[in-house]
Tab-separated table of C-alpha atoms in Angstrom:
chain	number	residue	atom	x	y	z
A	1	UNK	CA	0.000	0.000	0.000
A	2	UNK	CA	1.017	3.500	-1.104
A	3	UNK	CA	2.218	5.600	2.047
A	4	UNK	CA	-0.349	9.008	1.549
A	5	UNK	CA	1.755	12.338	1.557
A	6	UNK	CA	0.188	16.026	1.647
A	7	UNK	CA	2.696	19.464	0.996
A	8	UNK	CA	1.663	22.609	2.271
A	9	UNK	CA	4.117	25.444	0.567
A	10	UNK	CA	3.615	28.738	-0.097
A	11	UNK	CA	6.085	29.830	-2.932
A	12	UNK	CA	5.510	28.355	-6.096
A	13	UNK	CA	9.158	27.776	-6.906
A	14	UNK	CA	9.708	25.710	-3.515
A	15	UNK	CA	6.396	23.723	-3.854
A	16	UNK	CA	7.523	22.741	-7.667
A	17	UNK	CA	11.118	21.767	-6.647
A	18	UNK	CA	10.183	19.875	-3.540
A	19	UNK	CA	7.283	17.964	-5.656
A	20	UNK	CA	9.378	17.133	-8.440
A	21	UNK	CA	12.398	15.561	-5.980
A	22	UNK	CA	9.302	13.498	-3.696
A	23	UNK	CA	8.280	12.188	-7.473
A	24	UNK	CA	12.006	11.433	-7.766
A	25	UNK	CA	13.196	9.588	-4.898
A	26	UNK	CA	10.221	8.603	-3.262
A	27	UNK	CA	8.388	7.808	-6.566
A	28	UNK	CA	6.150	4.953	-4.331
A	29	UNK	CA	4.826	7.935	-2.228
A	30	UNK	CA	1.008	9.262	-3.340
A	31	UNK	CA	0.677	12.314	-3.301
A	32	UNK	CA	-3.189	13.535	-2.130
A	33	UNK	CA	-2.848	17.028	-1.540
A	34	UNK	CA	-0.923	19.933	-2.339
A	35	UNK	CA	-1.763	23.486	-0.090
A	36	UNK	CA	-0.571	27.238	-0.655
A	37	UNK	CA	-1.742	28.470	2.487
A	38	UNK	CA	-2.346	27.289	6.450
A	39	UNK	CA	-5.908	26.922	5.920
A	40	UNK	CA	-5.995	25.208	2.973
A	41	UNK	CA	-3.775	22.608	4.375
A	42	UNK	CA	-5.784	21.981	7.892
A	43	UNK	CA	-8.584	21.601	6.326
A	44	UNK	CA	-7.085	19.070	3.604
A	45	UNK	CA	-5.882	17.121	6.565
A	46	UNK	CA	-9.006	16.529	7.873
A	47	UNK	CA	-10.366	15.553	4.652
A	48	UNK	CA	-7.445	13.300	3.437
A	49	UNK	CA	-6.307	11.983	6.850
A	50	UNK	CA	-2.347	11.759	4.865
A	51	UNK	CA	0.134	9.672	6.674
A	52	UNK	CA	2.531	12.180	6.092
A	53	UNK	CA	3.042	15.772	6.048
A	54	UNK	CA	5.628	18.092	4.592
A	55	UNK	CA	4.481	21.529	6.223
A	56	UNK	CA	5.843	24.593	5.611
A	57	UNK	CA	6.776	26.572	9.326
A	58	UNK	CA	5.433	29.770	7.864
A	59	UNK	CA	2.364	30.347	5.546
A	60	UNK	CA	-0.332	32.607	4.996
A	61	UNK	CA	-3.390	32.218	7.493
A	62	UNK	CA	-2.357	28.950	9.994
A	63	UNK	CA	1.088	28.824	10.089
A	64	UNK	CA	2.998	25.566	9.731
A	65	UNK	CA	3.788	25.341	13.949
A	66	UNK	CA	-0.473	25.886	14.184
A	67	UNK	CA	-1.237	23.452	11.532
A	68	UNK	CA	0.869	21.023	13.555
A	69	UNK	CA	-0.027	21.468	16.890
A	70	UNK	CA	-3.839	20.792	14.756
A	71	UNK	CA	-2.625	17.457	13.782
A	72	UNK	CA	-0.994	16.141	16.799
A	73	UNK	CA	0.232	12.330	16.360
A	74	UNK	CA	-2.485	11.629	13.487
A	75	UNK	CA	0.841	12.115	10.995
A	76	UNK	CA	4.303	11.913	10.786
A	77	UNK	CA	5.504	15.634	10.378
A	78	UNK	CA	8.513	17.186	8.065
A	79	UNK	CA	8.991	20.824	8.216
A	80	UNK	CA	10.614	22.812	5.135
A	81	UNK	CA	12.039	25.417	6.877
A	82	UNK	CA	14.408	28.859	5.689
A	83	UNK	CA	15.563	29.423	9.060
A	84	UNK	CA	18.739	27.697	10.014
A	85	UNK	CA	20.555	27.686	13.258
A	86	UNK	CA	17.779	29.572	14.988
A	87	UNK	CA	15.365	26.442	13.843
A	88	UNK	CA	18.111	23.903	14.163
A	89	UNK	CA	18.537	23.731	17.473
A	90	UNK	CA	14.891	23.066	18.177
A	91	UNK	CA	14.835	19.734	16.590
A	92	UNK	CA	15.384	17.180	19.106
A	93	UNK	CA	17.238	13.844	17.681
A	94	UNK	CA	15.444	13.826	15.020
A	95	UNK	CA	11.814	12.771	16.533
A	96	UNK	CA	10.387	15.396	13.647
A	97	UNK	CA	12.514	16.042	10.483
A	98	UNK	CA	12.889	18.837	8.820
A	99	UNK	CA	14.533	20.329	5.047
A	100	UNK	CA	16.014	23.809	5.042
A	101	UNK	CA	15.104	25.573	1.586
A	102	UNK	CA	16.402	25.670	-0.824
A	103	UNK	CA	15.428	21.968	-0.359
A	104	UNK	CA	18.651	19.728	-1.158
A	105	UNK	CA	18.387	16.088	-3.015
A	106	UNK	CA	20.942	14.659	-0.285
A	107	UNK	CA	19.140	16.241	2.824
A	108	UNK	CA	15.790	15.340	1.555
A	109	UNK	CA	16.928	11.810	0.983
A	110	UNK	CA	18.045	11.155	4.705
A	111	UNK	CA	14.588	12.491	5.871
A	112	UNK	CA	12.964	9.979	3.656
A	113	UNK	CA	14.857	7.311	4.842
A	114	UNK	CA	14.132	8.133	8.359
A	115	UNK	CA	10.433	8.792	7.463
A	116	UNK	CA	10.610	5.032	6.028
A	117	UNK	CA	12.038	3.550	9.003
A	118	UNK	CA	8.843	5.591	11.247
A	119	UNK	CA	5.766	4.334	9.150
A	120	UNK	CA	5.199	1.532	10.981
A	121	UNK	CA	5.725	3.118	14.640
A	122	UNK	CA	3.335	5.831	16.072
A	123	UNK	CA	4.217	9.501	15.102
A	124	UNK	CA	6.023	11.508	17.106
A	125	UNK	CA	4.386	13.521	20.200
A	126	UNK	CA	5.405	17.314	18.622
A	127	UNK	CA	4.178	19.393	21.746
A	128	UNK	CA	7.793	20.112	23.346
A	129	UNK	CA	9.501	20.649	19.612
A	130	UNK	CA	6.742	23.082	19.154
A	131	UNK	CA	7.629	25.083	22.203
A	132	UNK	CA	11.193	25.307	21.387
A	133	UNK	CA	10.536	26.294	17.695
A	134	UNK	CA	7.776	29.108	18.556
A	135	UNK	CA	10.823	30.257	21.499
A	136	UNK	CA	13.252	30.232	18.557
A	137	UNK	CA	10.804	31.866	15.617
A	138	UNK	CA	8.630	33.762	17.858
A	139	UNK	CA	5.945	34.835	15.298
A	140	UNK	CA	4.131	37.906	15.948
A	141	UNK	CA	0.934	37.891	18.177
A	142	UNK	CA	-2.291	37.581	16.348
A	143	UNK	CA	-5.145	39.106	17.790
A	144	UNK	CA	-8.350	37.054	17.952
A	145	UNK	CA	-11.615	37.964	16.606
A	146	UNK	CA	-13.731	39.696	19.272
A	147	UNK	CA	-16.782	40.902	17.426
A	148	UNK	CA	-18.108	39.133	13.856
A	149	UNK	CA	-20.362	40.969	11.076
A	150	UNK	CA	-23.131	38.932	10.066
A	151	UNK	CA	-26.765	38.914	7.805
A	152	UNK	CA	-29.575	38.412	10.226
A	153	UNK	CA	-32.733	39.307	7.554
A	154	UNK	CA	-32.106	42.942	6.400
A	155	UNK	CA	-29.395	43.384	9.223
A	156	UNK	CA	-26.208	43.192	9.330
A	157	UNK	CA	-25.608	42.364	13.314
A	158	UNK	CA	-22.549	43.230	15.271
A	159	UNK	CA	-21.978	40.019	17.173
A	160	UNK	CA	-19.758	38.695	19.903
A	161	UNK	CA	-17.809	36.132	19.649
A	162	UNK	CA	-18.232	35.257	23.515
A	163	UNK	CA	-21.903	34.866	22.478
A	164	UNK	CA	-21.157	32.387	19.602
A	165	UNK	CA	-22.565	28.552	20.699
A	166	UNK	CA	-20.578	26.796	17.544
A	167	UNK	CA	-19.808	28.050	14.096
A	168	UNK	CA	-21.055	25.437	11.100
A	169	UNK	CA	-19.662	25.327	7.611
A	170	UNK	CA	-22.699	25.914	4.857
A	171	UNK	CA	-22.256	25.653	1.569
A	172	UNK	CA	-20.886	28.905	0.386
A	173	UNK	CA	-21.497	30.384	4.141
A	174	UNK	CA	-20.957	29.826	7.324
A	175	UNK	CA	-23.775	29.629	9.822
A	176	UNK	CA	-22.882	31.450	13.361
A	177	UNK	CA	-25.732	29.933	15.937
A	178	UNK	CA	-26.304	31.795	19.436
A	179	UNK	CA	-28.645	31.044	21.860
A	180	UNK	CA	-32.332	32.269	20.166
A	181	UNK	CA	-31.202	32.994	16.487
A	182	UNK	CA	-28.627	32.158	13.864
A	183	UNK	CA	-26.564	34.342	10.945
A	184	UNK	CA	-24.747	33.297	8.130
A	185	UNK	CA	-21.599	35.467	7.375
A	186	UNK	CA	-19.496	34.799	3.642
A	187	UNK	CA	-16.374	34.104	5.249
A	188	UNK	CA	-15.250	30.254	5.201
A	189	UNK	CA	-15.131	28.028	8.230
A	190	UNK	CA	-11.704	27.354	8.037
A	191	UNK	CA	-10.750	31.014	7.106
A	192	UNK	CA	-12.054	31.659	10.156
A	193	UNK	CA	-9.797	29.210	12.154
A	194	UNK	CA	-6.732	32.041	12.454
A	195	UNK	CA	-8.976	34.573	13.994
A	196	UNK	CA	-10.396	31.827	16.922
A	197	UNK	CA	-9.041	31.106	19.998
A	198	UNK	CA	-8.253	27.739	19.887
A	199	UNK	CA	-8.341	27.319	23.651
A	200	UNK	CA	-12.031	29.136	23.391
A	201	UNK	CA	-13.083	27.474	20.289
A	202	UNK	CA	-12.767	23.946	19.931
A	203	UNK	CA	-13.152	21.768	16.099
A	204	UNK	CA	-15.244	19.198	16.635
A	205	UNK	CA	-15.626	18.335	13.002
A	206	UNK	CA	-14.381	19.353	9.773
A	207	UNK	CA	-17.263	22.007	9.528
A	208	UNK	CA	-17.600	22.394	12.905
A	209	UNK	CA	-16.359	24.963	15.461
A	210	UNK	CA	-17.758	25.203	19.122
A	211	UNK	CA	-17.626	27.468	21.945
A	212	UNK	CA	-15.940	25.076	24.915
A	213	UNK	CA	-18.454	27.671	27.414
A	214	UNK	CA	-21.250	26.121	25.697
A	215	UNK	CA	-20.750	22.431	25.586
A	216	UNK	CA	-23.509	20.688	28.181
A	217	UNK	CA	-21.733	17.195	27.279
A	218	UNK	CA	-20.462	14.801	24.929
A	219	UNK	CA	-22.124	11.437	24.600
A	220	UNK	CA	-21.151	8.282	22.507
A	221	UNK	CA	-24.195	7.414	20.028
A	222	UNK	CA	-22.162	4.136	19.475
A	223	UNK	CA	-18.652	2.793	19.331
A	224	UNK	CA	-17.584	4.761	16.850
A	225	UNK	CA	-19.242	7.827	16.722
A	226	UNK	CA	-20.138	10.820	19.320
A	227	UNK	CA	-22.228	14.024	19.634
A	228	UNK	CA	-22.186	17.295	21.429
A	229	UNK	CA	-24.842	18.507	23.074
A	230	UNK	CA	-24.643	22.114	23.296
A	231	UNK	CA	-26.618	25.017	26.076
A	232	UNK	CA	-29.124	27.063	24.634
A	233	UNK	CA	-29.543	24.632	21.109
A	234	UNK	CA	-31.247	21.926	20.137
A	235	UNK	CA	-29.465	20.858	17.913
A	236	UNK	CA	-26.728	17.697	18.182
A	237	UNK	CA	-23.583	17.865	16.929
A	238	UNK	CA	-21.724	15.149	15.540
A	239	UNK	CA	-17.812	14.955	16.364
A	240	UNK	CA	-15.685	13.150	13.748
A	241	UNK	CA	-13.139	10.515	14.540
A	242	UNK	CA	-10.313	12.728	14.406
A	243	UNK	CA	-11.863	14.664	17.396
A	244	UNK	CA	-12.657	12.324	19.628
A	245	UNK	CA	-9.914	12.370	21.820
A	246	UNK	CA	-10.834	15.735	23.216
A	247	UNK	CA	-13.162	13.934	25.280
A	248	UNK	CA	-11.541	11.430	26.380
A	249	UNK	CA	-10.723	11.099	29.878
């Protein structure tokens, strides 16, 4: 079985070199995604679940350290990186690889050899290399979305987010539910994912976003699959696999 490999790179020159040296030298790899931007690439994680990904540390929207904090141990992680010694050093003995760019055939090589030799074991816990990395590129702070603009019949409200009980992709929209009425807005779910607190609002599901205030419980509909039930809605909402584990205890 093909090992399933996503790339999320932001310059075009660095995303066409690094593809055509993975067709190259790991031509057995299958390649399922490709992503320009932070967002793109979370959100073509969750829907290709790739075994591994080459991320990246800085893109537009998520950045490469958010997008893997996102994926935890559900992939084995290789950074492309510019930054030398000040990234270096954060790498512990080699638990996560990384390339520097310009991405080199003989560097590249040793990380796939060492990715190789990990496929079969679980993928590295990232949580302390992250720590040293954002100490060693600390990126500037990002201020979260306090207040969201949003159609409400003829209105356009002024909402806040503290009063937000989950945010749900739709279509072209996304639907913002509070207690007593809902609003769609235009922007994307997941272009909304930058401007959320993460500690606030917690993904539940691809298209899902919810307020951690406003979750009443979490309960198992089987062995496989869960729900949220949520204060001040009726409705249920369904937590895919990937998400599960933030309610375990």
């Amino acid at each position: 079985m093909k090992t399933t490999v996503m790339i999320a790179e932001d310059e075009p020159l660095m995303r066409e070199r690094l593809l055509a040296m993975l067709e190259l030298y790991w031509p057995e790899a299958q390649l399922v995604l490709v992503a320009e931007n932070g967002n793109d690439a979370w959100d073509g994680f969750l829907e290709h679940e790739p075994q591994v990904v080459f991320l990246d540390i800085r893109m537009p929207g998520l950045s490469g350290l958010e997008v893997a904090e996102r994926i935890g141990k559900r992939a084995h992680v290789v950074f492309v990186t510019a930054y030398d010694q000040y990234a270096v050093d954060a790498f512990d003995a080699g638990a996560v690889d990384y390339v520097l760019k310009p991405v080199q055939a003989e560097r590249l090589q040793r990380a796939l050899g060492r990715l190789r030799d990990k496929l079969e074991a679980a993928p590295a816990d990232m949580a302390h290399l992250l720590h040293s990395l954002r100490a060693a590129l600390p990126a500037p702070p990002r201020e979260k979305m306090k207040w969201i603009k949003a159609s409400v019949g003829k209105q356009i409200r002024l909402i806040d987010i503290n009063d937000v009980l989950f945010f749900q992709a739709d279509t072209k929209y996304t639907r913002v539910v509070l207690a007593g009425f809902e609003a769609l807005v235009r922007t994307p779910l997941k272009d909304l994912l930058g401007g959320l607190d993460p500690e606030q609002f917690w993904q539940i599901h691809r298209g899902t976003m919810v307020n951690v205030k406003a979750i009443e419980a979490a309960e198992r509909i089987d062995a496989e699959r869960m729900q949220v039930l949520v204060r001040g809605s009726t409705e249920k909402l369904p937590v895919s696999r990937t998400f599960t584990h933030l309610f375990r205890e």
